[in-house]
Each structure stands twice: as structure tokens, then as C-alpha cells.
Short mmCIF file of C-alpha atoms in Angstrom, two decimals:
data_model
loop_
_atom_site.label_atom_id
_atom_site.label_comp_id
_atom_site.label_asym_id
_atom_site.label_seq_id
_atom_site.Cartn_x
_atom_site.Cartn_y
_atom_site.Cartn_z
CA UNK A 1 -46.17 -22.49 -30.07
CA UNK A 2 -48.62 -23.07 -32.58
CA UNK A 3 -50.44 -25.95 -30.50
CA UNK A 4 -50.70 -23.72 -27.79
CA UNK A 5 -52.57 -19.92 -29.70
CA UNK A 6 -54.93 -22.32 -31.38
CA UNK A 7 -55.68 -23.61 -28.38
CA UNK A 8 -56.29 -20.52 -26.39
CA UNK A 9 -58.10 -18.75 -29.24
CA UNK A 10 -60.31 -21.60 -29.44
CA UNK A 11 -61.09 -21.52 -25.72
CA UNK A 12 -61.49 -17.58 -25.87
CA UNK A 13 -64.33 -18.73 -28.67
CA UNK A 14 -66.21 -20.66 -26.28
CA UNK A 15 -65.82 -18.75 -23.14
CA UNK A 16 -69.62 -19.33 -21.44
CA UNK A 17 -72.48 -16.34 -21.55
CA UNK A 18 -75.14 -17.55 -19.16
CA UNK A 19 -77.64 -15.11 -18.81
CA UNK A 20 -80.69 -16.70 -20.47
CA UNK A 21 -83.67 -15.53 -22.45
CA UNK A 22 -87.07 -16.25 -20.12
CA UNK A 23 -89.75 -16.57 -21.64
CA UNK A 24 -92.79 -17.17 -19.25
CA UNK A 25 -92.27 -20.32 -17.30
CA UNK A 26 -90.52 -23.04 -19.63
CA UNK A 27 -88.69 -26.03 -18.11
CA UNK A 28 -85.54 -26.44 -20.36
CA UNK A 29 -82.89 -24.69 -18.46
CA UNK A 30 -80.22 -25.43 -20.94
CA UNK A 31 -79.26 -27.39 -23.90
CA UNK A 32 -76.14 -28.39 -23.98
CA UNK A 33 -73.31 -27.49 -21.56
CA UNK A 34 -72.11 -24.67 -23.00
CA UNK A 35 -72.97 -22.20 -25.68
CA UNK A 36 -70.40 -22.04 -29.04
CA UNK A 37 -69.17 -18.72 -28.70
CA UNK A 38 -71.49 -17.25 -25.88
CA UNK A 39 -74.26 -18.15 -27.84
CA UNK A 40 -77.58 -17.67 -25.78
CA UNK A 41 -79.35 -20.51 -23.89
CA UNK A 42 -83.44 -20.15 -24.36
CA UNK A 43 -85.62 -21.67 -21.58
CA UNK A 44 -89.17 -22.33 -23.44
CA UNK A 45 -92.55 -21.77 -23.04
CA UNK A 46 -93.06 -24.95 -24.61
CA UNK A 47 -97.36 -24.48 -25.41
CA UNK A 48 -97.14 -27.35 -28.17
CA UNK A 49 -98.61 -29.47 -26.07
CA UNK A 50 -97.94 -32.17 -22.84
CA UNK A 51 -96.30 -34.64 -24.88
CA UNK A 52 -94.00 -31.96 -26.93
CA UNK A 53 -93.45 -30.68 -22.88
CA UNK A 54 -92.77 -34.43 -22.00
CA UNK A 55 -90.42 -34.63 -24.92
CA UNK A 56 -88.49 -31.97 -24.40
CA UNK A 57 -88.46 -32.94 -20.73
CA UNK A 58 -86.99 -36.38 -21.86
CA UNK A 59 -84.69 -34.89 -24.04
CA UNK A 60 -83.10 -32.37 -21.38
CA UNK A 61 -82.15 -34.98 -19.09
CA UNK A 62 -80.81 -37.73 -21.79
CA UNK A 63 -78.41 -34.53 -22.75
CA UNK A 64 -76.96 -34.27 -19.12
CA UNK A 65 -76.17 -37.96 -18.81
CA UNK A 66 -74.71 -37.66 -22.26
CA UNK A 67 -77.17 -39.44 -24.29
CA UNK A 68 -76.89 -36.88 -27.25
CA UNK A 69 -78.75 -39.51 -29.76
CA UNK A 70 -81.93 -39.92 -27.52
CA UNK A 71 -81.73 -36.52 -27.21
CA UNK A 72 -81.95 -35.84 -30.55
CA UNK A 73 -84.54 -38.16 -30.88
CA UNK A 74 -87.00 -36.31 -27.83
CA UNK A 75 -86.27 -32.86 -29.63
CA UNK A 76 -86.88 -34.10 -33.59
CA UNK A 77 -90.49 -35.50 -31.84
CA UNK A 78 -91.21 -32.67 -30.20
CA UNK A 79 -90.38 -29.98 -33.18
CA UNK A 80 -92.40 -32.52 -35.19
CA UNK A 81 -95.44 -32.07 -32.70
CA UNK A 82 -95.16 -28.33 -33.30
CA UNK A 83 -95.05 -28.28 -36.60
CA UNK A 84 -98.38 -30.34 -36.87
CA UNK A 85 -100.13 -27.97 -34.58
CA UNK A 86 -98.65 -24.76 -35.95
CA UNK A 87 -100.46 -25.98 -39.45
CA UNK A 88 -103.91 -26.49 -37.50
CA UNK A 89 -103.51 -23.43 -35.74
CA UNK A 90 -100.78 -20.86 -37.07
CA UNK A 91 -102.08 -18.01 -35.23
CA UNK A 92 -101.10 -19.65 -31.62
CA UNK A 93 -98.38 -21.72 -33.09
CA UNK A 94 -96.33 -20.40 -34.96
CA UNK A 95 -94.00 -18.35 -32.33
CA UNK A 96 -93.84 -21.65 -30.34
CA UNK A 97 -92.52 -23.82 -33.95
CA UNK A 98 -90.38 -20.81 -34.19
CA UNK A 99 -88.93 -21.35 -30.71
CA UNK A 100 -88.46 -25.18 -30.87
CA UNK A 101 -86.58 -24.41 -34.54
CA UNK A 102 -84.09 -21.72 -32.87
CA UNK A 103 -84.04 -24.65 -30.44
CA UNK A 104 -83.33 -27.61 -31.87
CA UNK A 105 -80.71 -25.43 -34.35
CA UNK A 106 -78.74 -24.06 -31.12
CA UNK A 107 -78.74 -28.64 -29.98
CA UNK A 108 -77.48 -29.55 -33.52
CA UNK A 109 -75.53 -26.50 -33.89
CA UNK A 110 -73.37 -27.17 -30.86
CA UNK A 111 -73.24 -31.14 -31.86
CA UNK A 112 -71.86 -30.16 -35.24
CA UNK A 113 -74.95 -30.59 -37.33
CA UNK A 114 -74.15 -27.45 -39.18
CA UNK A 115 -76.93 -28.04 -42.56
CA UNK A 116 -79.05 -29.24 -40.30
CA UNK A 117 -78.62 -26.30 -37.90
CA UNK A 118 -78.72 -23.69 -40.19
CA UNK A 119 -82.02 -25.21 -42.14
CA UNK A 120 -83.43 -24.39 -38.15
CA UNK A 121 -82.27 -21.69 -37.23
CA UNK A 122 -83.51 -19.88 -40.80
CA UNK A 123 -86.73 -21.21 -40.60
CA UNK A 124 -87.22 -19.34 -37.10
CA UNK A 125 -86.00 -16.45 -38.87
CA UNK A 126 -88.55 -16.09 -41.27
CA UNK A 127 -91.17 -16.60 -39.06
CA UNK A 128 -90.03 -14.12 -36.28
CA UNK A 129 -89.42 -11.77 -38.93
CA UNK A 130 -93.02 -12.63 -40.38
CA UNK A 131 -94.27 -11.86 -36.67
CA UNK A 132 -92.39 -9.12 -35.98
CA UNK A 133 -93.68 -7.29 -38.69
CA UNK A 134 -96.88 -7.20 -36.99
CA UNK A 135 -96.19 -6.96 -33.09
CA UNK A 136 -92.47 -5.56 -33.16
CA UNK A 137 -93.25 -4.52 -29.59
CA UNK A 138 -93.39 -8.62 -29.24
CA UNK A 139 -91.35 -10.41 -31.58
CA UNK A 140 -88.20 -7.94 -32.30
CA UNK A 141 -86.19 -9.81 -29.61
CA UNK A 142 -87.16 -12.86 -30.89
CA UNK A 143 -85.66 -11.84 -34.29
CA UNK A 144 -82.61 -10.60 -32.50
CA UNK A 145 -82.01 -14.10 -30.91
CA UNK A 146 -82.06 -15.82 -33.86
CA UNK A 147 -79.80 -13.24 -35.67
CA UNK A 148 -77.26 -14.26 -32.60
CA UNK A 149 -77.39 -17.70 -32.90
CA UNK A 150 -77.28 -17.89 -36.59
CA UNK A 151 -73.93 -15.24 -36.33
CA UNK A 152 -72.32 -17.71 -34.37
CA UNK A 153 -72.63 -20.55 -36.38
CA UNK A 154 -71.63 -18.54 -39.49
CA UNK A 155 -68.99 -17.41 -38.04
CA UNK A 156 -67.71 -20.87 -36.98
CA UNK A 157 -68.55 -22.17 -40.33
CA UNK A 158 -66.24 -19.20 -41.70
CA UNK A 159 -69.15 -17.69 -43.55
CA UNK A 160 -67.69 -14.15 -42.47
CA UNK A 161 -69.68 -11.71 -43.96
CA UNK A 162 -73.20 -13.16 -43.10
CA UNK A 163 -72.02 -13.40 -39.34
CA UNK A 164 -71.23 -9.29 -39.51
CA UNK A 165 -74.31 -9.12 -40.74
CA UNK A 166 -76.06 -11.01 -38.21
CA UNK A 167 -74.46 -9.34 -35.26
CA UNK A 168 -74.75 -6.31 -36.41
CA UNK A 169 -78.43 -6.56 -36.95
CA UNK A 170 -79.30 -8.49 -33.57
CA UNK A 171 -76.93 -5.62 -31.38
CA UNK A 172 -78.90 -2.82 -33.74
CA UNK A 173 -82.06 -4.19 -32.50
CA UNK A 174 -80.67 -4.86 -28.61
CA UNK A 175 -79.67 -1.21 -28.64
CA UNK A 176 -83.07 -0.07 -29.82
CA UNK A 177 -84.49 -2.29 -27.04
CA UNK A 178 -82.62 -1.17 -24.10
CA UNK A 179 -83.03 2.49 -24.81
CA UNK A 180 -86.84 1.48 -23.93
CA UNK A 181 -86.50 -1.21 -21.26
CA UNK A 182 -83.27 -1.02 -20.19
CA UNK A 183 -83.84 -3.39 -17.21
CA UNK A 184 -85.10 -5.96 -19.78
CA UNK A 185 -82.67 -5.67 -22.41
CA UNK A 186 -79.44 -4.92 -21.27
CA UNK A 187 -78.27 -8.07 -20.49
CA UNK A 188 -79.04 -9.00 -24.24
CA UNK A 189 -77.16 -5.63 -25.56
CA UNK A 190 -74.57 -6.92 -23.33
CA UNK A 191 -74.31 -11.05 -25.13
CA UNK A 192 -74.85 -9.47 -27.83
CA UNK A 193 -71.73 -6.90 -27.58
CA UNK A 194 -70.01 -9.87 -26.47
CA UNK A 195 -70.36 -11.80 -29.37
CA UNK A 196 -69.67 -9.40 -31.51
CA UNK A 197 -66.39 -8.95 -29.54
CA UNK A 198 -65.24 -12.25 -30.25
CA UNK A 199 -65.99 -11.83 -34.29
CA UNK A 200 -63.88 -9.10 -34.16
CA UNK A 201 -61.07 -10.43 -32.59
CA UNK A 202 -61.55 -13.37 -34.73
CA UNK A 203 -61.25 -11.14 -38.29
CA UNK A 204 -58.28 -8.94 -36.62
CA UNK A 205 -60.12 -6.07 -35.96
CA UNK A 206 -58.54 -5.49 -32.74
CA UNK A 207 -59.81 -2.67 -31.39
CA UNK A 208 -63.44 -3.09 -32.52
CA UNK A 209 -63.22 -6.10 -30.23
CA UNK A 210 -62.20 -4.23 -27.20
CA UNK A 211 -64.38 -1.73 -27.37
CA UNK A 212 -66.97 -4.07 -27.48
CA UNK A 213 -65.93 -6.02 -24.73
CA UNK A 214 -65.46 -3.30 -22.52
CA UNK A 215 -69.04 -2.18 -23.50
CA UNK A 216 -70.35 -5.29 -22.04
CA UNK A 217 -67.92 -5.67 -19.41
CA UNK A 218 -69.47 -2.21 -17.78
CA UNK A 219 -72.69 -3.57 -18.32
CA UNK A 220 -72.40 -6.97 -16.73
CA UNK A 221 -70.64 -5.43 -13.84
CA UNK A 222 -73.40 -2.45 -13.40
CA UNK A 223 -76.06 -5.57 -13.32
CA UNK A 224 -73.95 -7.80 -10.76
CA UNK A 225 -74.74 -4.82 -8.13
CA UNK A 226 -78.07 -5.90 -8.33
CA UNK A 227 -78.04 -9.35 -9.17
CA UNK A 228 -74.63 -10.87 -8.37
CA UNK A 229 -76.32 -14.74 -8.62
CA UNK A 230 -77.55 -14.14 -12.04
CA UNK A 231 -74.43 -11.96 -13.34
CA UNK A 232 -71.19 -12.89 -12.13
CA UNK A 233 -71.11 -15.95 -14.55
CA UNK A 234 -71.47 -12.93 -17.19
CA UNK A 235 -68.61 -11.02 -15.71
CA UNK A 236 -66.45 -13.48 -15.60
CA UNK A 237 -66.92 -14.57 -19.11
CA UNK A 238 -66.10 -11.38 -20.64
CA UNK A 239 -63.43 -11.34 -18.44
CA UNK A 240 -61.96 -14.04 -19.69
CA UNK A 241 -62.04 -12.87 -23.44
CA UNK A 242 -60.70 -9.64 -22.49
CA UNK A 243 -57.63 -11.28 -20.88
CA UNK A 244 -57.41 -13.34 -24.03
CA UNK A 245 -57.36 -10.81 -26.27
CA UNK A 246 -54.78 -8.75 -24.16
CA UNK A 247 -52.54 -11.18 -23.94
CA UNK A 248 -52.25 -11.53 -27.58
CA UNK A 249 -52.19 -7.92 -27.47
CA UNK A 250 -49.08 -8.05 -25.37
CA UNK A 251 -50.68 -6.05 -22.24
CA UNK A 252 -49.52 -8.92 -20.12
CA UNK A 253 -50.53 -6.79 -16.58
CA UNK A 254 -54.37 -6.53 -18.17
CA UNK A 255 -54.83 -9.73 -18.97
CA UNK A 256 -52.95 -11.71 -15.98
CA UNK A 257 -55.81 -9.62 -13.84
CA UNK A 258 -58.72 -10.14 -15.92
CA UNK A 259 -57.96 -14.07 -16.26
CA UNK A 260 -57.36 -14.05 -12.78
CA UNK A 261 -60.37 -12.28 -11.76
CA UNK A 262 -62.04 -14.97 -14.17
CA UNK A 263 -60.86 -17.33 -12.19
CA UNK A 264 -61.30 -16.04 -8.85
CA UNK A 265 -65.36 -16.23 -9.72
CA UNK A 266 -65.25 -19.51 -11.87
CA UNK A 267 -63.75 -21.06 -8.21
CA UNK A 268 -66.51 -19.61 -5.88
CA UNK A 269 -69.70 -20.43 -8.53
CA UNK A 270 -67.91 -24.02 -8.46
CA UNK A 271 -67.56 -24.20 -4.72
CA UNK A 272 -71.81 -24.10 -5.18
CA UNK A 273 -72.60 -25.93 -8.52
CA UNK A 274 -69.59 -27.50 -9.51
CA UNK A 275 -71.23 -29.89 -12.22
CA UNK A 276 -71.95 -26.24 -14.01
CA UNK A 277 -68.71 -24.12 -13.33
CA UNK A 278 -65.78 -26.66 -13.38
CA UNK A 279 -65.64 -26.72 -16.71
CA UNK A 280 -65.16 -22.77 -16.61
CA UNK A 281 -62.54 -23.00 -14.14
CA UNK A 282 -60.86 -25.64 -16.62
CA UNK A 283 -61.11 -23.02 -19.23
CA UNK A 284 -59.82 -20.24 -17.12
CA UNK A 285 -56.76 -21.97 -15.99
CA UNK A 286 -55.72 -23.22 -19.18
CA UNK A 287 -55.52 -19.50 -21.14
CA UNK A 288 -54.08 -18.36 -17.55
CA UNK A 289 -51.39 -21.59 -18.32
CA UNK A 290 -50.70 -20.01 -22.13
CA UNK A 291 -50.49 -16.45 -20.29
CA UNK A 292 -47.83 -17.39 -17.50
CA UNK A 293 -45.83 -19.98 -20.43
CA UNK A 294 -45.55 -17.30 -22.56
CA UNK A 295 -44.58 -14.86 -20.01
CA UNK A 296 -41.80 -17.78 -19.10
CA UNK A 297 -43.26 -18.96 -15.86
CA UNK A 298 -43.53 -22.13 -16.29
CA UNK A 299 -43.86 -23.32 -13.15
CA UNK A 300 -46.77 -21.60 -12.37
CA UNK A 301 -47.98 -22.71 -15.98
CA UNK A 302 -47.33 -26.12 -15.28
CA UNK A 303 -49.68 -25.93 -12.32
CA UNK A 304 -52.54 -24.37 -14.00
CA UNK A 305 -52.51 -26.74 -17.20
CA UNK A 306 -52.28 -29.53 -14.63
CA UNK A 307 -54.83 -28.43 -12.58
CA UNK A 308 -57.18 -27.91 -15.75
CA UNK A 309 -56.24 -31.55 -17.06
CA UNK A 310 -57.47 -32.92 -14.18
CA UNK A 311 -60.61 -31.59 -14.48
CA UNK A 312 -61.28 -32.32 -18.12
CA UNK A 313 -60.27 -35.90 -17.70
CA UNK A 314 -62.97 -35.81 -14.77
CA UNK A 315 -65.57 -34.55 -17.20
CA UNK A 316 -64.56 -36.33 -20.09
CA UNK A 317 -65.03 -39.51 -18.51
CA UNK A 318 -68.52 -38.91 -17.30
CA UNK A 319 -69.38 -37.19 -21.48
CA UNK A 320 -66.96 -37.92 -23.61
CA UNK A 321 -68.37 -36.43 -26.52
CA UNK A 322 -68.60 -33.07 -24.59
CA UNK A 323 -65.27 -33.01 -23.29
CA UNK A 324 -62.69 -35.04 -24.66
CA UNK A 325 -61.97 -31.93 -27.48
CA UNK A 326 -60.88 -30.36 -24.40
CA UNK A 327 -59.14 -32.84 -22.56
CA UNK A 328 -57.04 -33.22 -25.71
CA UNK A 329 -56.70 -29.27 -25.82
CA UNK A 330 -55.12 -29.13 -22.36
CA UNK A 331 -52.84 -31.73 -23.49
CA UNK A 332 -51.64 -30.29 -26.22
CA UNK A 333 -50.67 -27.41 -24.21
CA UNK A 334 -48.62 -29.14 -21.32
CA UNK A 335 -47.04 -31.35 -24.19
CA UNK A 336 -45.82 -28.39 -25.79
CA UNK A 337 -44.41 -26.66 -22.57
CA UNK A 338 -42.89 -29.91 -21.52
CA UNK A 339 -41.20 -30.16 -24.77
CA UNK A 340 -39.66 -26.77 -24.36
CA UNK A 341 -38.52 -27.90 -21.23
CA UNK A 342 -36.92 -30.96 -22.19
CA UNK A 343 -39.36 -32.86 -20.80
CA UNK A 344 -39.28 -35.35 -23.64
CA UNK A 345 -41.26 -38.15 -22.60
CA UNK A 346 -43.77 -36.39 -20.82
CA UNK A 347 -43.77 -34.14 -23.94
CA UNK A 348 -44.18 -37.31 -26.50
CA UNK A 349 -46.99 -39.06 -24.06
CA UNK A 350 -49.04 -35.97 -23.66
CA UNK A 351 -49.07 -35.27 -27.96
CA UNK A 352 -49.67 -38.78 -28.65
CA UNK A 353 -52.63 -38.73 -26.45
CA UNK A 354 -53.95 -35.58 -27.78
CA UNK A 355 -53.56 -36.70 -31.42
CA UNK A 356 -55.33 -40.00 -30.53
CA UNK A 357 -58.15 -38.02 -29.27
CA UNK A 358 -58.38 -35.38 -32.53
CA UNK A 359 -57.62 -38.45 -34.93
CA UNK A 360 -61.43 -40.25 -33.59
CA UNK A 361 -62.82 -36.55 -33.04
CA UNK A 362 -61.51 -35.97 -37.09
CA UNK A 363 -63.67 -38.84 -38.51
CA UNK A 364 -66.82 -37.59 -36.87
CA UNK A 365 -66.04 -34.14 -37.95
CA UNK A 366 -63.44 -33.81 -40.46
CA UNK A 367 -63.86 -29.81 -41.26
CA UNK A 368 -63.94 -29.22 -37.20
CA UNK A 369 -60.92 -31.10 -36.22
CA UNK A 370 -58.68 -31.92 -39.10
CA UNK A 371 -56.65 -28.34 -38.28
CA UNK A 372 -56.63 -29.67 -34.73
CA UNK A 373 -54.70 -33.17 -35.63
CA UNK A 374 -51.96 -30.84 -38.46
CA UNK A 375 -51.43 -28.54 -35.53
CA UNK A 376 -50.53 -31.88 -33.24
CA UNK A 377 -48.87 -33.95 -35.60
CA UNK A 378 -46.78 -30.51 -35.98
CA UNK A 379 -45.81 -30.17 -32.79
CA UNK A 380 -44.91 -33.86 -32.18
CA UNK A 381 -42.32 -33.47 -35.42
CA UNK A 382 -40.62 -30.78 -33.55
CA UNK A 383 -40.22 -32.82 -30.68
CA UNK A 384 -38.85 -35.68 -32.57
CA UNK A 385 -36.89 -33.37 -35.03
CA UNK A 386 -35.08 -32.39 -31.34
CA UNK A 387 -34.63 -35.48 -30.75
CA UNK A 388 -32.82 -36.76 -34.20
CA UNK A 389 -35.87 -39.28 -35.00
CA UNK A 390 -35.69 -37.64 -38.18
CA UNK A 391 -37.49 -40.17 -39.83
CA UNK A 392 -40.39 -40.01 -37.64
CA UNK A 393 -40.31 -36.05 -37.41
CA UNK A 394 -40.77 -36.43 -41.57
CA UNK A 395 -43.91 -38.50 -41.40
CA UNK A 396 -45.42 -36.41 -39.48
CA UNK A 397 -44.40 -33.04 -41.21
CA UNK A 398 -45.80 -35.35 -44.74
CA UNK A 399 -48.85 -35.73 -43.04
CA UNK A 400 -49.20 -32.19 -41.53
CA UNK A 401 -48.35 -30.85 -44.72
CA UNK A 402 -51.25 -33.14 -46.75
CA UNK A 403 -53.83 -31.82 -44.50
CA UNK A 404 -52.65 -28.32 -44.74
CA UNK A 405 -52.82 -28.76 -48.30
CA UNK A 406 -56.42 -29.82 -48.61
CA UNK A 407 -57.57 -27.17 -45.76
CA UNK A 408 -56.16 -24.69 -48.40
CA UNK A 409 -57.78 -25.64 -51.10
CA UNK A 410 -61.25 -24.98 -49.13
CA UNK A 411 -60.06 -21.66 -46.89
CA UNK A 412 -56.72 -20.72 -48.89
CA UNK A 413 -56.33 -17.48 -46.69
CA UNK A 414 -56.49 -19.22 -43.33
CA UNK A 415 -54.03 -22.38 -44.46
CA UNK A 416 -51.96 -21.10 -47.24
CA UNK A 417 -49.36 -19.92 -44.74
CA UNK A 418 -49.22 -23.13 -42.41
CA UNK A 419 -49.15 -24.98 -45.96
CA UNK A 420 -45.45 -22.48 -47.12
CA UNK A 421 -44.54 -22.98 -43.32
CA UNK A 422 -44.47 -27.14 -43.50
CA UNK A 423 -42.72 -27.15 -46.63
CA UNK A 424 -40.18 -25.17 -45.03
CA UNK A 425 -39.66 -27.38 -42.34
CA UNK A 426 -39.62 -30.28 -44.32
CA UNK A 427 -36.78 -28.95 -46.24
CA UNK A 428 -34.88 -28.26 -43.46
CA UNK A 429 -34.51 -31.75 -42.61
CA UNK A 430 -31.67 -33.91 -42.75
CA UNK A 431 -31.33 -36.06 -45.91
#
């Protein structure tokens, strides 16, 4: 059970927002395939010059066939470029640094380069701040994009009282916005509302979170009238967080429609542009998998974690750095329904897969995934504890309980429980 709400609140996290910020008539469409918890995709103007444009060219098109380091490279050139002409010539510049910080912080941010991220993504700060002081008119969006981006990674870094903060600010300004330009900034009020929504949920502030997604749910679907192209991707993300959050909530009816719905749109934008929507569709189907398993039709859940397995393996063979957390997600949740269905070694292939997968994903990034490879390891001692490999089914509770341990000592309020809980089991073992 545990495998399988980390999984789906995790999933909920990075449900896709994919309106995007224009600015004039830039040429990166997106960095990176999909935003940590709806955070917004900027397409540039990109004025520091043809090589920086070159560069950022270069680096948009190593990210799609996975080449994250030459990536890298392309965009640490090109911010470099900027930052030489915004000391020549701040008066033009500066906005454009500002825009190649926020950025390069949303590339690392999403590639786990959280010092590195936030080092950006403050710098942009200042200066929008510095800029909107003197054009508001101009710049206060700009100050409210950053304030999103830098919420999300706070809050994903745990740092839970900046990220209120944050949102707060960016949806104050949003709100301010729209009441001018509504046409403009609505979609923004309505990311924005979203994000905040997801916070919410996040700190257990339940109803906060619905009314927030509901806020932006009316929104997205007043703008798909006019523009169903540009907005049903919207839609179908809040959507999907809605149903999330409902089916923790217990209103099972609610959120079997709203994932469905999801769904139903994820499939037609795929049917079109499938290298940008399958992935959605994967995510869909797997909280629509936790829905119908916890609802006890497993069956039907079976189908839809199979169907979204497929589809990740797909992906994460073409970038496996993009989607192999994901493959090992979906995995995790079929191995624990086919362990409650006495499945066994289905069950024991599908964990020992996904724990592969988190152990190499946990020496990259220790403080993303560690959680990932206790909650695994868990669930594989319960299988074996079923099965009378006690022995087996102790190692792994040992091991589950020594990372619990050391997460505690770090975030004692979101481990010390899991920590009590292992011991418990361990206990309860035969001698």
C-alpha cells in the first residue's frame, strides 16, 4: 500500500501545465519534457546575440535526444554570453540575463541541480524585481514567473514556508494582472492556482487545495471554448490532480470521472503528437490503476498499470534519464497489486526491477530517491514475509529501517513514523 500512495502522490506532483509564457518570438519551445509540479515552460526572446540564439538552439535539440550534458553545456555558454553583454550594456540586457537565469534554473532544476538551480532562479529574482520597480506595467509578470518556479523547487526541496510564500506572492500578482488583462493573464492566474493547489494538498490543507483547483479548473475550461488546441492539455492536467486528490479524499465517483476525463484528452492529444502526450496518458492510467486497485477492481487496474508500463518502458528506452523514475514507478505499483493477488513471482520480478532502477537513480540523487528504494525494499519484505523467506524479508526491513533512520534525522516529521512503523515490523518477525 505504501509503494502504491507514494507513487500516485508523486505523479499528482508532476501532472503537466502546458500553457507557456510568450514572449515575442523566441525559438525554445520547451526545456525539458515536463515541468516539476506544473511548473511553467518559457519560450525566449533570446536578444543576447546569434551565437547565444545558436546555443540555445543546440542545446534544445541535444535535450530531446537525451543528451542532458551537451545540453548543459549549450545553455552554461549561452547564459555566459548574456552575462558578458548585460555588463556592456545593462540597460538592454539585463531582462534577457534575467530570462536565460529563470532558464537555465527551470533545466537544472528539473535535472536535480537544486544549489545550482536556486543560485538561478534568485538571481532572476533580483533583477526582475530591480526592473519591476521601474516598469511594473512590464516586468511584474516576469517577477511572478520566477516566484512560480522558485515555489516549486522549494517546495520539492521541503523548504515549506518559502514555497507559501512564493505562491502566494506570484498568484497575488496574477490576480492583480488579470483584473486588467484578463485575456492575457488568466491562463497564468490559472498555473498559478494550480500550483498552489498541489502545495496545499502536499501540507494537508485539503480544502485550500480544492478550492484552488476548482478555481483553475473553471478557468481552463472557460479558455478551451476559445482555444481548445492551446487549453485542453491545461484541462486535463488539473483534471488529473483533482481526481488525485479525491480519491484520497474518498469521493471515489469524482475522481474515477475526472481521471477519466484526463484520460479521455491525454488519448486524443496523443493520437496527434504522441512523442508529447504519451507520457501523460502513462501518467493518467497509472493514478486511474491506484483508483480502480483501491476500489478492488483489479482487473481493470491490472490493465491500466499494464498499459502505462508499456509506455514508460517505450520512453525509457529512447531517455533513460527522463523516464526510467517512472518506469520503475509503474512497477512498483503492479508489483504491489500482484502481490496482493498472489501473484508471487510476477510480484517479486516487478519489485526487484523497480528497486534496481531506484538503487542507480539513489547514487545520482541520494535525497530524491533514497525514500523511493525504503518504500521498495518495504514492499518486497512483505512479499517475502508471505512467503516464509523470513530471512530475506529481515534484510530488507534492516535496510528499510537504516534509511528511514537517516531520512529522519534530516526531515524527522515526514520519516519519524515510517522509522516506528519498520521497527514494528521487524519485531514481528519470527526468531
Amino acid at each position: 500500500m505504501m509503494s502504491r500512495v507514494l507513487t500516485v502522490v508523486l505523479l499528482a506532483i508532476v501532472a503537466p501545465v502546458h500553457a507557456t509564457i510568450v514572449k515575442g518570438t523566441g525559438i525554445l519551445k520547451a526545456l525539458g519534457r515536463r515541468p516539476i509540479a506544473n511548473v511553467q515552460i518559457v519560450d525566449s526572446v533570446h536578444t543576447c546575440g546569434p551565437r547565444a540564439r545558436t546555443l540555445s538552439n543546440v542545446g534544445v535539440l541535444d535535450r530531446e535526444q537525451g543528451q542532458v550534458e551537451e545540453a548543459r553545456e549549450a545553455l552554461a555558454e549561452e547564459l555566459r554570453l548574456c552575462c558578458e553583454l548585460a555588463e556592456i550594456n545593462p540597460e538592454t540586457y539585463r531582462s534577457e540575463l534575467a530570462e536565460t537565469l529563470n532558464k537555465v534554473g527551470l533545466f537544472d532544476s528539473n535535472y536535480g541541480q537544486v544549489k545550482e538551480a536556486l543560485k538561478e532562479y534568485a538571481e532572476a529574482l533580483q533583477i526582475r524585481r530591480e526592473l519591476a520597480e521601474k516598469n511594473p506595467d512590464k516586468y511584474r509578470s516576469d517577477v511572478a514567473e520566477t516566484l512560480n518556479n522558485l515555489g516549486v523547487l522549494d517546495r520539492n526541496q521541503g523548504r515549506v514556508e518559502e514555497a507559501r510564500k512564493e505562491f502566494g506572492e506570484a498568484l497575488q500578482i496574477y490576480r492583480e494582472l488579470a483584473e486588467k488583462n484578463p485575456e492575457t493573464y488568466r491562463p497564468y492566474l490559472a498555473t498559478s492556482l494550480n500550483n498552489l493547489g498541489v502545495f496545499d494538498r502536499n501540507q494537508g490543507r485539503v480544502e485550500e487545495a480544492r478550492k484552488e483547483y476548482a478555481e483553475a479548473l473553471q478557468i481552463r475550461r472557460d479558455l478551451v471554448e476559445k482555444s481548445p488546441e492551446t487549453y485542453r492539455p491545461d484541462v486535463a492536467a488539473t483534471l488529473n490532480n483533482l481526481g488525485t486528490l479525491d480519491n484520497e479524499q474518498a469521493r471515489m465517483e469524482e475522481a474515477h470521472q475526472e481521471l477519466a476525463d484526463a484520460l479521455q484528452i491525454y488519448r486524443e492529444l496523443a493520437e496527434k503528437n504522441a512523442e508529447s502526450y504519451r507520457p501523460y496518458v502513462a501518467i493518467t492510467l497509472n493514478n486511474l490503476g491506484a483508483l480502480d486497485s483501491d476500489q478492488g477492481r483489479m482487473e481493470e487496474a491490472r490493465k491500466e498499470y499494464a498499459e502505462a508500463l508499456q509506455i514508460r518502458r517505450e520512453l525509457a528506452e529512447k531517455n533513460p534519464e527522463s523516464y526510467r523514475p517512472d518506469l520503475a514507478a509503474t512497477l512498483n505499483n503492479l508489483g504491489t497489486l500482484d502481490r496482493d493477488q498472489s501473484r508471487v513471482e510476477e510480484a517479486h520480478h516487478e519489485l526487484a526491477e523497480a528497486l534496481q532502477i531506484y538503487r542507480e537513480l539513489a547514487e545520482k540523487n541520494p535525497e530524491g530517491y533514497r525514500p523511493y528504494v525504503a518504500t521498495t525494499l518495504s514492499n518486497l519484505a512483505i512479499l517475502d514475509r508471505g512467503q516464509s523467506q523470513v530471512e530475506e524479508a529481515r534484510k530488507e526491513y534492516a535496510e528499510t529501517l537504516q534509511i528511514y533512520e537517516g531520512l529522519a534525522k534530516q526531515n524527522p516529521e515526514r520519516f519519524s513514523r515510517d522509522v516506528e512503523r519498520v521497527k514494528k515490523l521487524l519485531e514481528k518477525l519470527p526468531k
